[in-house]
mmCIF file of C-alpha atoms in Angstrom:
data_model
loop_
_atom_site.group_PDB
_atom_site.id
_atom_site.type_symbol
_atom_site.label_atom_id
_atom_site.label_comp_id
_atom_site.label_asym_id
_atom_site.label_seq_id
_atom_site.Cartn_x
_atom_site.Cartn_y
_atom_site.Cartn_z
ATOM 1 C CA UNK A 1 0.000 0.000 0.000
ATOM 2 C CA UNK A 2 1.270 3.204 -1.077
ATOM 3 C CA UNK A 3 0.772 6.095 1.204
ATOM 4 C CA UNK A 4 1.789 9.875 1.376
ATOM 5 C CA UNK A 5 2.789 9.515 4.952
ATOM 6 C CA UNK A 6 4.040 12.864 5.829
ATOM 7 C CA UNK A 7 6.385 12.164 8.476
ATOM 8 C CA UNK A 8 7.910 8.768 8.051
ATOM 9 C CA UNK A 9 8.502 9.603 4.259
ATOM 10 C CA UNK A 10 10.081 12.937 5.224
ATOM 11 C CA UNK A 11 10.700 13.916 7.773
ATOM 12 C CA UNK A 12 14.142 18.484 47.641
ATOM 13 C CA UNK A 13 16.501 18.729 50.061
ATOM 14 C CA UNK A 14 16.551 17.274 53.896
ATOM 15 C CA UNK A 15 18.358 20.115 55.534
ATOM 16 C CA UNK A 16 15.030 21.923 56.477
ATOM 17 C CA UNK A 17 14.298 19.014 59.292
ATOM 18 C CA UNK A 18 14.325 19.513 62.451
ATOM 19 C CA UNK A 19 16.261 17.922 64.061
ATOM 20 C CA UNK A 20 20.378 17.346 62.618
ATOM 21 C CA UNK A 21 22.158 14.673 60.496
ATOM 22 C CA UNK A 22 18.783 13.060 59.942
ATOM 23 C CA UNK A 23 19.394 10.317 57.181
ATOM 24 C CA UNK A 24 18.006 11.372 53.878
ATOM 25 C CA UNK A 25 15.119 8.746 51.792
ATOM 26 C CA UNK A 26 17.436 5.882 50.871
ATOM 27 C CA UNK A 27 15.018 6.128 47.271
ATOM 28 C CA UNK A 28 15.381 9.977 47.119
ATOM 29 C CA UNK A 29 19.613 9.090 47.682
ATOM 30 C CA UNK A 30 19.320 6.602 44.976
ATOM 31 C CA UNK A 31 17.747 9.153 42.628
ATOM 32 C CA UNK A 32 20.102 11.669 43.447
ATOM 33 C CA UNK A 33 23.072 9.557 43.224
ATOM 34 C CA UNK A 34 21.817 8.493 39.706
ATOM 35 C CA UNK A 35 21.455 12.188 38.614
ATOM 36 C CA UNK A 36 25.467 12.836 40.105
ATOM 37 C CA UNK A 37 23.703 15.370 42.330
ATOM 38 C CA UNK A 38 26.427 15.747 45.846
ATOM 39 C CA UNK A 39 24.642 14.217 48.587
ATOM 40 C CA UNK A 40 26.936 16.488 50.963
ATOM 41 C CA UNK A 41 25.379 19.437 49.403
ATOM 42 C CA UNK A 42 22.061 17.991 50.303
ATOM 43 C CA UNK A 43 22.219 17.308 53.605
ATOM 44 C CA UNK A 44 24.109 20.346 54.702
ATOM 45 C CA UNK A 45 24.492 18.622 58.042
ATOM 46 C CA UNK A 46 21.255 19.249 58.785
ATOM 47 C CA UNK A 47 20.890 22.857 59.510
ATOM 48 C CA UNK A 48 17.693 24.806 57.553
ATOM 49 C CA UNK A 49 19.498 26.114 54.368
ATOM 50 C CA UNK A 50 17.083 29.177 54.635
ATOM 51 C CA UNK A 51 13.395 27.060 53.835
ATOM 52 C CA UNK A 52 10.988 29.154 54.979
ATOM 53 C CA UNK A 53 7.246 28.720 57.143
ATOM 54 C CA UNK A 54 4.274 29.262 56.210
ATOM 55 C CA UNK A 55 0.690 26.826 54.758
ATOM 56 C CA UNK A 56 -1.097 24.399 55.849
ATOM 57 C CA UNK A 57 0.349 20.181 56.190
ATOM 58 C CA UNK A 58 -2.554 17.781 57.445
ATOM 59 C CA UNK A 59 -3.145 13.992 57.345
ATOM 60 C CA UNK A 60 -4.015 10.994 58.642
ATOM 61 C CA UNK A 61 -1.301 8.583 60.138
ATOM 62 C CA UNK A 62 -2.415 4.906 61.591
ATOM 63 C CA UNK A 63 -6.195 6.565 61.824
ATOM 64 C CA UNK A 64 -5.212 9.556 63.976
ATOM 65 C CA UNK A 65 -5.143 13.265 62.823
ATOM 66 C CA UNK A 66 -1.597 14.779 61.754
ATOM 67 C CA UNK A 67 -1.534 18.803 61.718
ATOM 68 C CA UNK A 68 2.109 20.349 61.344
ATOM 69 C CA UNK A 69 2.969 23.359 63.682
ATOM 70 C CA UNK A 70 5.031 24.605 61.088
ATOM 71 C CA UNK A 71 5.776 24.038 57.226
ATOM 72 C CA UNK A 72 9.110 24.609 55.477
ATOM 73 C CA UNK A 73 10.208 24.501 52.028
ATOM 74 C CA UNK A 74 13.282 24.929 50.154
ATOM 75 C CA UNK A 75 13.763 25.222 45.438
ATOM 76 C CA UNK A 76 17.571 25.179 44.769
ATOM 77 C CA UNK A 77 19.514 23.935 41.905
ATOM 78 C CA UNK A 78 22.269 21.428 42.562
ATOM 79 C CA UNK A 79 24.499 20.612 39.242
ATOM 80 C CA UNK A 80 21.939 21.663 37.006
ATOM 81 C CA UNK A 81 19.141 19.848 38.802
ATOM 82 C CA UNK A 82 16.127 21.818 40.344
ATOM 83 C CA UNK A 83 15.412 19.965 43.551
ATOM 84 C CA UNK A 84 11.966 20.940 46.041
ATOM 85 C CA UNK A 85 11.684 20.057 49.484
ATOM 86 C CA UNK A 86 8.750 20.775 51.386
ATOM 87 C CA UNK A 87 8.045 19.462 55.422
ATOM 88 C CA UNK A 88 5.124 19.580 57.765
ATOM 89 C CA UNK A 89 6.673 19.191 61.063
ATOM 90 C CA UNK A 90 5.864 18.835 64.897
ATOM 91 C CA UNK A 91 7.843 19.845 67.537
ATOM 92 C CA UNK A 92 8.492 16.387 68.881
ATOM 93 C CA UNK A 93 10.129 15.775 65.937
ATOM 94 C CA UNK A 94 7.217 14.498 64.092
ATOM 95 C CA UNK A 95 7.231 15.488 60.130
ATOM 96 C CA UNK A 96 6.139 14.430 57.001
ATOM 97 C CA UNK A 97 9.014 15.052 54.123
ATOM 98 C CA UNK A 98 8.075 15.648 50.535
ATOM 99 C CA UNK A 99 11.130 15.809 47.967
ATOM 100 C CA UNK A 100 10.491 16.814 44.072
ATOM 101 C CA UNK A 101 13.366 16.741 41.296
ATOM 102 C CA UNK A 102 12.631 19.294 38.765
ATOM 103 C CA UNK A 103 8.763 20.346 40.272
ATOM 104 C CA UNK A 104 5.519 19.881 38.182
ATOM 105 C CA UNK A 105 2.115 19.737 38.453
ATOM 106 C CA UNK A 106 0.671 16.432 37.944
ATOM 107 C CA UNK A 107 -0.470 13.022 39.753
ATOM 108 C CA UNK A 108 2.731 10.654 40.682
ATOM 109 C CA UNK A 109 3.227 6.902 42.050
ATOM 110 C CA UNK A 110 5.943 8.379 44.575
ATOM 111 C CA UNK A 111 9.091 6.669 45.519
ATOM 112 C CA UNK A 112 9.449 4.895 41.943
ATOM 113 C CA UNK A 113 13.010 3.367 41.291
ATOM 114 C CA UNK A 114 14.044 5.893 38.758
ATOM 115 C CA UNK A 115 11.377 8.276 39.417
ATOM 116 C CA UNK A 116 11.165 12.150 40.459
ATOM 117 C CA UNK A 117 9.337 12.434 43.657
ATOM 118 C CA UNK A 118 9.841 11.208 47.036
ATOM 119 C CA UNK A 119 7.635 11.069 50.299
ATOM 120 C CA UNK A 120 9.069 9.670 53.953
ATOM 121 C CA UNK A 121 7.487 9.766 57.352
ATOM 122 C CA UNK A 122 9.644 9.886 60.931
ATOM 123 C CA UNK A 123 7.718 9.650 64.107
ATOM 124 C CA UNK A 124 9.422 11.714 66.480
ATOM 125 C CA UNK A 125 12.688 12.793 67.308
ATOM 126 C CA UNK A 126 13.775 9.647 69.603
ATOM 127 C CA UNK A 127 14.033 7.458 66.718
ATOM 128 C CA UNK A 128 15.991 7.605 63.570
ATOM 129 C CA UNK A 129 13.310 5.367 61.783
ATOM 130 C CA UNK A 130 12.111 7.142 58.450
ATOM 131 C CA UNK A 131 9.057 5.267 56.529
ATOM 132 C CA UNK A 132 9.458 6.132 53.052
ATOM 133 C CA UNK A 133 6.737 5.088 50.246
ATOM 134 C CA UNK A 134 8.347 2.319 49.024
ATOM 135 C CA UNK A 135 8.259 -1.828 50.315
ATOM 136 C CA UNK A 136 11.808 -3.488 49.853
ATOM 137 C CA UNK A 137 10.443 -6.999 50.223
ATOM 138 C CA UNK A 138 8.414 -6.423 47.014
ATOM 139 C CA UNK A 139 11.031 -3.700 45.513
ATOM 140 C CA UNK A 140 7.434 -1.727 44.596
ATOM 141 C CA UNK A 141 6.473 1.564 45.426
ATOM 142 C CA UNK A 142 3.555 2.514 47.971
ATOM 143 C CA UNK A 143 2.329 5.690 47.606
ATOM 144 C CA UNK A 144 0.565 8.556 45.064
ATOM 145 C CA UNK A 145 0.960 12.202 45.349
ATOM 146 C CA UNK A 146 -0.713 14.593 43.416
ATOM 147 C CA UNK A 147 0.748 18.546 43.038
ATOM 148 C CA UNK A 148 -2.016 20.634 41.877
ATOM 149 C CA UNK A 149 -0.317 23.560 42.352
ATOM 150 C CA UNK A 150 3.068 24.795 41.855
ATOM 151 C CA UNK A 151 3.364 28.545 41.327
ATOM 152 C CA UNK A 152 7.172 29.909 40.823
ATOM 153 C CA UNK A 153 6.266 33.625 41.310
ATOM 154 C CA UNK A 154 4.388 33.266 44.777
ATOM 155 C CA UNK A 155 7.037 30.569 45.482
ATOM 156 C CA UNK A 156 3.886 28.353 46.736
ATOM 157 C CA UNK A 157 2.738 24.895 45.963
ATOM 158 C CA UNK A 158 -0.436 22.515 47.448
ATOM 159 C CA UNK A 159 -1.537 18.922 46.778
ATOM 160 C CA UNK A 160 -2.326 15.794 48.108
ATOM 161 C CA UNK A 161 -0.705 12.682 49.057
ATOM 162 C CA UNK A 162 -1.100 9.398 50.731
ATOM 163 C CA UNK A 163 1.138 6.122 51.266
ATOM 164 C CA UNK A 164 1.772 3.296 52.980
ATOM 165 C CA UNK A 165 5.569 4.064 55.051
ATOM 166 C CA UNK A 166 8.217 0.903 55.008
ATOM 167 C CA UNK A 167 11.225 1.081 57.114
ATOM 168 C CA UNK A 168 14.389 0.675 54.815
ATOM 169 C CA UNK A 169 15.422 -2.702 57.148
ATOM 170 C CA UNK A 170 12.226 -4.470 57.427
ATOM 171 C CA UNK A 171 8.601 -4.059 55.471
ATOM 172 C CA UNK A 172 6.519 -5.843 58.688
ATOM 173 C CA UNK A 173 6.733 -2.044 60.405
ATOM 174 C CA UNK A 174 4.331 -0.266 58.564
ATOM 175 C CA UNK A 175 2.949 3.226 59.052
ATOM 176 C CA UNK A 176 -0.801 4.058 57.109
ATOM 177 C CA UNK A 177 -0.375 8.032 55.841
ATOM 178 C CA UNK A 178 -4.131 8.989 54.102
ATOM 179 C CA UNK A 179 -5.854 12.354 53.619
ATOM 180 C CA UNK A 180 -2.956 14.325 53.402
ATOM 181 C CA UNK A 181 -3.386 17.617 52.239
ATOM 182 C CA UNK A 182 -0.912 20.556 52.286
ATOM 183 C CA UNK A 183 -2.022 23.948 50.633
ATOM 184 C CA UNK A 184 0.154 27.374 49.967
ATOM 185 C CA UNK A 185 3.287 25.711 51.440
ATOM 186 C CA UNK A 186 6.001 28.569 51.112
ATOM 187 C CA UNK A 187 9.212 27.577 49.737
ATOM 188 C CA UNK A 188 12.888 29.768 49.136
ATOM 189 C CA UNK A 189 13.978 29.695 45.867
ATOM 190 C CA UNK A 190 17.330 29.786 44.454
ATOM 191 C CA UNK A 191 16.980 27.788 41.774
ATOM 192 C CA UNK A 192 18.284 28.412 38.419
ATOM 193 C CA UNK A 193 15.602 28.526 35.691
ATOM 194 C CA UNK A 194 15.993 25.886 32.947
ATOM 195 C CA UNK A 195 16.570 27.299 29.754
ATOM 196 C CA UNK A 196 14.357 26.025 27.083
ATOM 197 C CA UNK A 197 15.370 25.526 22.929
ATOM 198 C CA UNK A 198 12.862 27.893 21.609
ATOM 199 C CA UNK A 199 11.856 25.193 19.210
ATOM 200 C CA UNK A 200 10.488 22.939 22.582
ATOM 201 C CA UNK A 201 6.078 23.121 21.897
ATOM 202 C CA UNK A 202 3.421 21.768 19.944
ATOM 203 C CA UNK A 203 3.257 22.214 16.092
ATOM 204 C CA UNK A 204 0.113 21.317 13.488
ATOM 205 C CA UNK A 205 0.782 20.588 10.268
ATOM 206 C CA UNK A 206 -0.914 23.734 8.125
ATOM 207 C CA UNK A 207 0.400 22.889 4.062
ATOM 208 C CA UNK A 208 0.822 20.533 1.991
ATOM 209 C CA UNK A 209 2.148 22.321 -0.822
ATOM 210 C CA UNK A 210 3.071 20.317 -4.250
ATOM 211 C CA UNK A 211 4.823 21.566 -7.276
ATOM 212 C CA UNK A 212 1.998 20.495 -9.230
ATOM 213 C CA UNK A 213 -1.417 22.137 -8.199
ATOM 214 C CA UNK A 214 -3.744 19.223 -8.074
ATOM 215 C CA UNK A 215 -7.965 19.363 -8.079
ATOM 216 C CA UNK A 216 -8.765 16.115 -5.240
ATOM 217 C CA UNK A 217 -11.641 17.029 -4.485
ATOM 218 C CA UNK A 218 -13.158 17.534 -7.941
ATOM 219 C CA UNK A 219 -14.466 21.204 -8.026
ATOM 220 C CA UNK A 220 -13.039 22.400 -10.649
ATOM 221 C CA UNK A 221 -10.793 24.395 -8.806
ATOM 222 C CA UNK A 222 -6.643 23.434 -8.250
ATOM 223 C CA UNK A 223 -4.607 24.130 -5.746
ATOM 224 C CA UNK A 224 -0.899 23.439 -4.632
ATOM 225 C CA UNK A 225 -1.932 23.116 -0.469
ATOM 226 C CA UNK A 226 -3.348 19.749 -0.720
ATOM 227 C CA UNK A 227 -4.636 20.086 2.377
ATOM 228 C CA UNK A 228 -7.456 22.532 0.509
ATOM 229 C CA UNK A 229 -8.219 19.329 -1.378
ATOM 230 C CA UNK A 230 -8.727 16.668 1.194
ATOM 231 C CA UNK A 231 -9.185 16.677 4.545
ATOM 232 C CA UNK A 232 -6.973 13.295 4.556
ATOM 233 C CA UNK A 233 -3.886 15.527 6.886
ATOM 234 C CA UNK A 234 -6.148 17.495 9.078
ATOM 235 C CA UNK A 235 -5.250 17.638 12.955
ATOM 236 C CA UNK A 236 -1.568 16.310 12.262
ATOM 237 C CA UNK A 237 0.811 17.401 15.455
ATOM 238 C CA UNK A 238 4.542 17.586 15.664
ATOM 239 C CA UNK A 239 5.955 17.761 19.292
ATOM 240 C CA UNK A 240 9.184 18.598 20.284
ATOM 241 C CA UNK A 241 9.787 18.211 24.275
ATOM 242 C CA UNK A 242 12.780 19.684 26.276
ATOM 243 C CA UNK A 243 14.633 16.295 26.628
ATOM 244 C CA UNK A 244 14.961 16.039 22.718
ATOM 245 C CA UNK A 245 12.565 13.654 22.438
ATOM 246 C CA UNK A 246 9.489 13.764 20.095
ATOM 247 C CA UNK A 247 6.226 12.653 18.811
ATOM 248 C CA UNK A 248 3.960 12.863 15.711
ATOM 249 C CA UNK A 249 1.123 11.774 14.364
ATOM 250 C CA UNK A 250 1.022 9.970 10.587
ATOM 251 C CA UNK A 251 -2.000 10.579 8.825
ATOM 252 C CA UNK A 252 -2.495 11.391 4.809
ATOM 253 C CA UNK A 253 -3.527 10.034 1.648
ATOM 254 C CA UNK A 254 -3.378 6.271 0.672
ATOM 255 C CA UNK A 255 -2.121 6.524 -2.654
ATOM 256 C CA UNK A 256 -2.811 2.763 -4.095
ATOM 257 C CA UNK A 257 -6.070 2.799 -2.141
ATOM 258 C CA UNK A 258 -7.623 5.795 -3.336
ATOM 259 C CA UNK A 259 -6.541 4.968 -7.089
ATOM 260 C CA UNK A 260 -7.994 1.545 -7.210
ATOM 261 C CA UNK A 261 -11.397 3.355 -5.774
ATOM 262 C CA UNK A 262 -11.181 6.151 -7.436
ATOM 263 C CA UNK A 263 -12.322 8.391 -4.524
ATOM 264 C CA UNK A 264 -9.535 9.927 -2.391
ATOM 265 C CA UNK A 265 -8.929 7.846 0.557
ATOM 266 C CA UNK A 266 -7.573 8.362 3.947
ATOM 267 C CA UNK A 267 -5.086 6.790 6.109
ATOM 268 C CA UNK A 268 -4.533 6.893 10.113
ATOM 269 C CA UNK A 269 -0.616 4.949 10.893
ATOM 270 C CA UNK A 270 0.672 4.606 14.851
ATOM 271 C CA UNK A 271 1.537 7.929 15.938
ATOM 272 C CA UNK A 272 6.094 8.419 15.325
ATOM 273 C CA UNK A 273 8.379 8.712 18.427
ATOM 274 C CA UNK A 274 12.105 9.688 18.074
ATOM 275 C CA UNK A 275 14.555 12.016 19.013
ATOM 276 C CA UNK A 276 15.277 15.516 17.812
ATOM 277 C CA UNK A 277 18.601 17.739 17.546
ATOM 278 C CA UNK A 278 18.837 21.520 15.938
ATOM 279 C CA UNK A 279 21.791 23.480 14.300
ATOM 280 C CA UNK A 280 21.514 26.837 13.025
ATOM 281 C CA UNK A 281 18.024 26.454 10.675
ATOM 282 C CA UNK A 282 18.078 22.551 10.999
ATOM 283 C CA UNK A 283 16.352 20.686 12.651
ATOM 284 C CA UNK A 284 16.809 16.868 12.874
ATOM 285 C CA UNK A 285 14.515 13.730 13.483
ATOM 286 C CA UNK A 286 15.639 10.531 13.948
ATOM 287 C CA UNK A 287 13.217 7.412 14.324
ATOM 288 C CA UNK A 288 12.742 3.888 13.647
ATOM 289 C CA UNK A 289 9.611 2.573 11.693
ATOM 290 C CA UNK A 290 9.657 -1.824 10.862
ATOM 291 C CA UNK A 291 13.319 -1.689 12.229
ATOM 292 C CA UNK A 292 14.208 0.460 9.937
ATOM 293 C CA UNK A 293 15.838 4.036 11.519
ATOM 294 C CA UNK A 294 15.144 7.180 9.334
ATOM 295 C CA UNK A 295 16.401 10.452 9.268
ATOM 296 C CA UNK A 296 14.824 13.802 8.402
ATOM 297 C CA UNK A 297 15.805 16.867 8.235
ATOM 298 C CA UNK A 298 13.222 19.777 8.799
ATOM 299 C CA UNK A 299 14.102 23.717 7.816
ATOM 300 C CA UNK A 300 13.204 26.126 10.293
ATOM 301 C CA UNK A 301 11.509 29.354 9.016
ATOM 302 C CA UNK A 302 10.522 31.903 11.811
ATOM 303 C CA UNK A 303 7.106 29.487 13.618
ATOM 304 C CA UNK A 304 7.474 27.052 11.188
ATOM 305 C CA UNK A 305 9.185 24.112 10.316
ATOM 306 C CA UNK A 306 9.043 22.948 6.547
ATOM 307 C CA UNK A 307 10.277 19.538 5.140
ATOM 308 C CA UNK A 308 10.900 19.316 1.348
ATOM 309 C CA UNK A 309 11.381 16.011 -0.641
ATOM 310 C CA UNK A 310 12.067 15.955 -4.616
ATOM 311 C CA UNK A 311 10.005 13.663 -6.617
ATOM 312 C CA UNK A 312 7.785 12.401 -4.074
ATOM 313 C CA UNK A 313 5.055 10.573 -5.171
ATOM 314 C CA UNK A 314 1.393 12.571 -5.082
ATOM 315 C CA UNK A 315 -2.064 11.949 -5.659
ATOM 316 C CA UNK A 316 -3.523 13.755 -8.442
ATOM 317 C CA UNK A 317 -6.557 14.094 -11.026
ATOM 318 C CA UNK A 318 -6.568 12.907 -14.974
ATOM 319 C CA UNK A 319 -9.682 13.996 -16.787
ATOM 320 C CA UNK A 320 -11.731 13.309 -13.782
ATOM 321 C CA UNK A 321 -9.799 10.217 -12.956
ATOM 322 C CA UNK A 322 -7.197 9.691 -9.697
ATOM 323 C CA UNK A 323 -3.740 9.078 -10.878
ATOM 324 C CA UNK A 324 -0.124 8.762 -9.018
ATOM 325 C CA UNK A 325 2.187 11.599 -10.520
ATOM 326 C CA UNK A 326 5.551 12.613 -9.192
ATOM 327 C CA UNK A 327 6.583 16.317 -7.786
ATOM 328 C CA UNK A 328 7.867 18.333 -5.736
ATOM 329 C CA UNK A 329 6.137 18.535 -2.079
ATOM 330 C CA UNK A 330 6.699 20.745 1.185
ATOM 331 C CA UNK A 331 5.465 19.952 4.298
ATOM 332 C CA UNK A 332 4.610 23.110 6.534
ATOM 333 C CA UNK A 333 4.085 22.616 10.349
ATOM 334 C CA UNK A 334 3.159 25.660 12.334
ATOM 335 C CA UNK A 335 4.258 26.388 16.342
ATOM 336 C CA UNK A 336 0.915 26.724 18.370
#
């Protein structure tokens, strides 16, 4: 089946606890660790680093009512990282420790091998038991949190959590942490914003633009935007995220299809996932579709990014009839 497929052819820190040298979350070291973040810096032996008070921490720990005396929070960037740490503490040395690498809004499993958020329990001060969100007999996580909030001008941020709390030596010693809310926590923030490739957003796909003007939809009337013919490449995205990666949807005409029918038909393929790099007006995708990696090279042209291919194969009209010709073609996508 022949098909003008558009893209594939083309294209938180512990030092704000109370009380000193407190361990950090053995998962929340791990992560760290993994991201060659200094645990030294971390910790800070401790002291508060400058978090500041202020919100509201409340839950519900082994059926009995949890409300912090005081909230701290601390945003700082540690070789290049942008860690958040936000505590509800008592002053028996009760708290509830939330740790985010590189904040956002959103629902999380928390304490995920390889994941961004963190959540740990300690009891009071007597103790140097910490009950984290994670179960080491079944290596799983054991906990959600949700931020639904995180606002970097008013330095505040509120959600909701709960988990189940494991000791790191033993999973039989478990603590039950439900209904916990926390709303306008305040937070110090020395963190370094992330700069973001201007290219990084959402783009449609606005022209199809062929060499040879073409009349699809039979009106009498050519033009050289297919996509004024058929409605075959409506709604196709292109997006580019921060990390390089990208995504893309793969819809057009079926060539073979719509000649054996005579009537323009329309295809719908698995949506394209790859990675993308830039230099000067070039931009580059690389993907792999049936094993096969492809490379293509987009131009970028103030909000929009244009592929060209020579020869590519086209559907047009013939005295009323659907033929394959060959021309030039140009595909446009357009920043939203």
């Amino acid at each position: 089946m022949k098909n003008i497929k558009i893209f594939s052819i083309l294209i938180l820190i512990f030092s704000f606890f109370s009380c000193s040298n407190e361990p950090v979350d053995p998962v929340l070291l791990n992560q760290l660790n993994q991201q060659n973040i200094d645990i030294s810096v971390v910790n800070n032996g401790g002291t508060n680093n400058g978090g500041i008070t202020g919100g509201n921490f409340t839950a519900t720990i082994d059926g009995l009512n949890f409300s912090a005396d005081a909230t701290t929070g601390n945003l700082s960037t540690i070789n290049g990282v942008n860690v958040l740490s936000i505590t509800g503490s008592k002053p028996s040395g009760e708290y509830i420790g939330i740790q985010l690498i590189n904040p956002t809004t959103g629902t999380f499993v928390v304490n995920q091998l390889g994941g961004n958020q963190t959540i740990s329990y300690k009891q009071d001060a007597s103790t140097p038991d910490i009950y984290a969100a994670y179960d080491i007999n079944t290596a799983q996580p054991t906990g959600t949190l949700t931020i639904s909030s995180l606002n970097l001008v008013t330095n505040k941020i509120s959600g909701t959590f709960s988990f189940v709390g494991h000791l790191s030596t033993t999973s039989t010693q478990t603590k039950q942490i439900t209904n916990g809310v926390f709303t306008n926590i305040s937070f110090t923030n020395t963190s370094i914003p992330a700069v973001v490739n201007p290219l990084v957003g959402s783009y449609l796909q606005t022209a199809f633009n062929t060499s040879t003007a073409t009349d699809l939809n039979n009106d009498g009337t050519t033009s050289s935007n297919q996509m004024l013919e058929t409605s075959c490449y409506n709604n196709n995205y292109l997006i580019l995220n921060a990390d390089n990666t990208f995504s893309a949807t793969s819809k057009g005409v079926d060539i073979t299809a719509s000649v054996t029918a005579n009537s323009v038909t329309c295809f719908t393929d698995p949506s394209v996932t790859g990675t993308w790099v830039s230099s000067g007006t070039m931009v580059t995708f690389t993907y792999v579709e049936n094993g096969v990696t492809i490379v293509s090279n987009f131009t970028i042209a103030g909000s929009t990014l244009v592929a060209t291919t020579a020869n590519d194969h086209i559907l047009s009209r013939n005295a009323g009839t659907l033929v394959e010709i060959i021309s030039n073609s140009s595909v446009v996508y357009t920043k939203q």
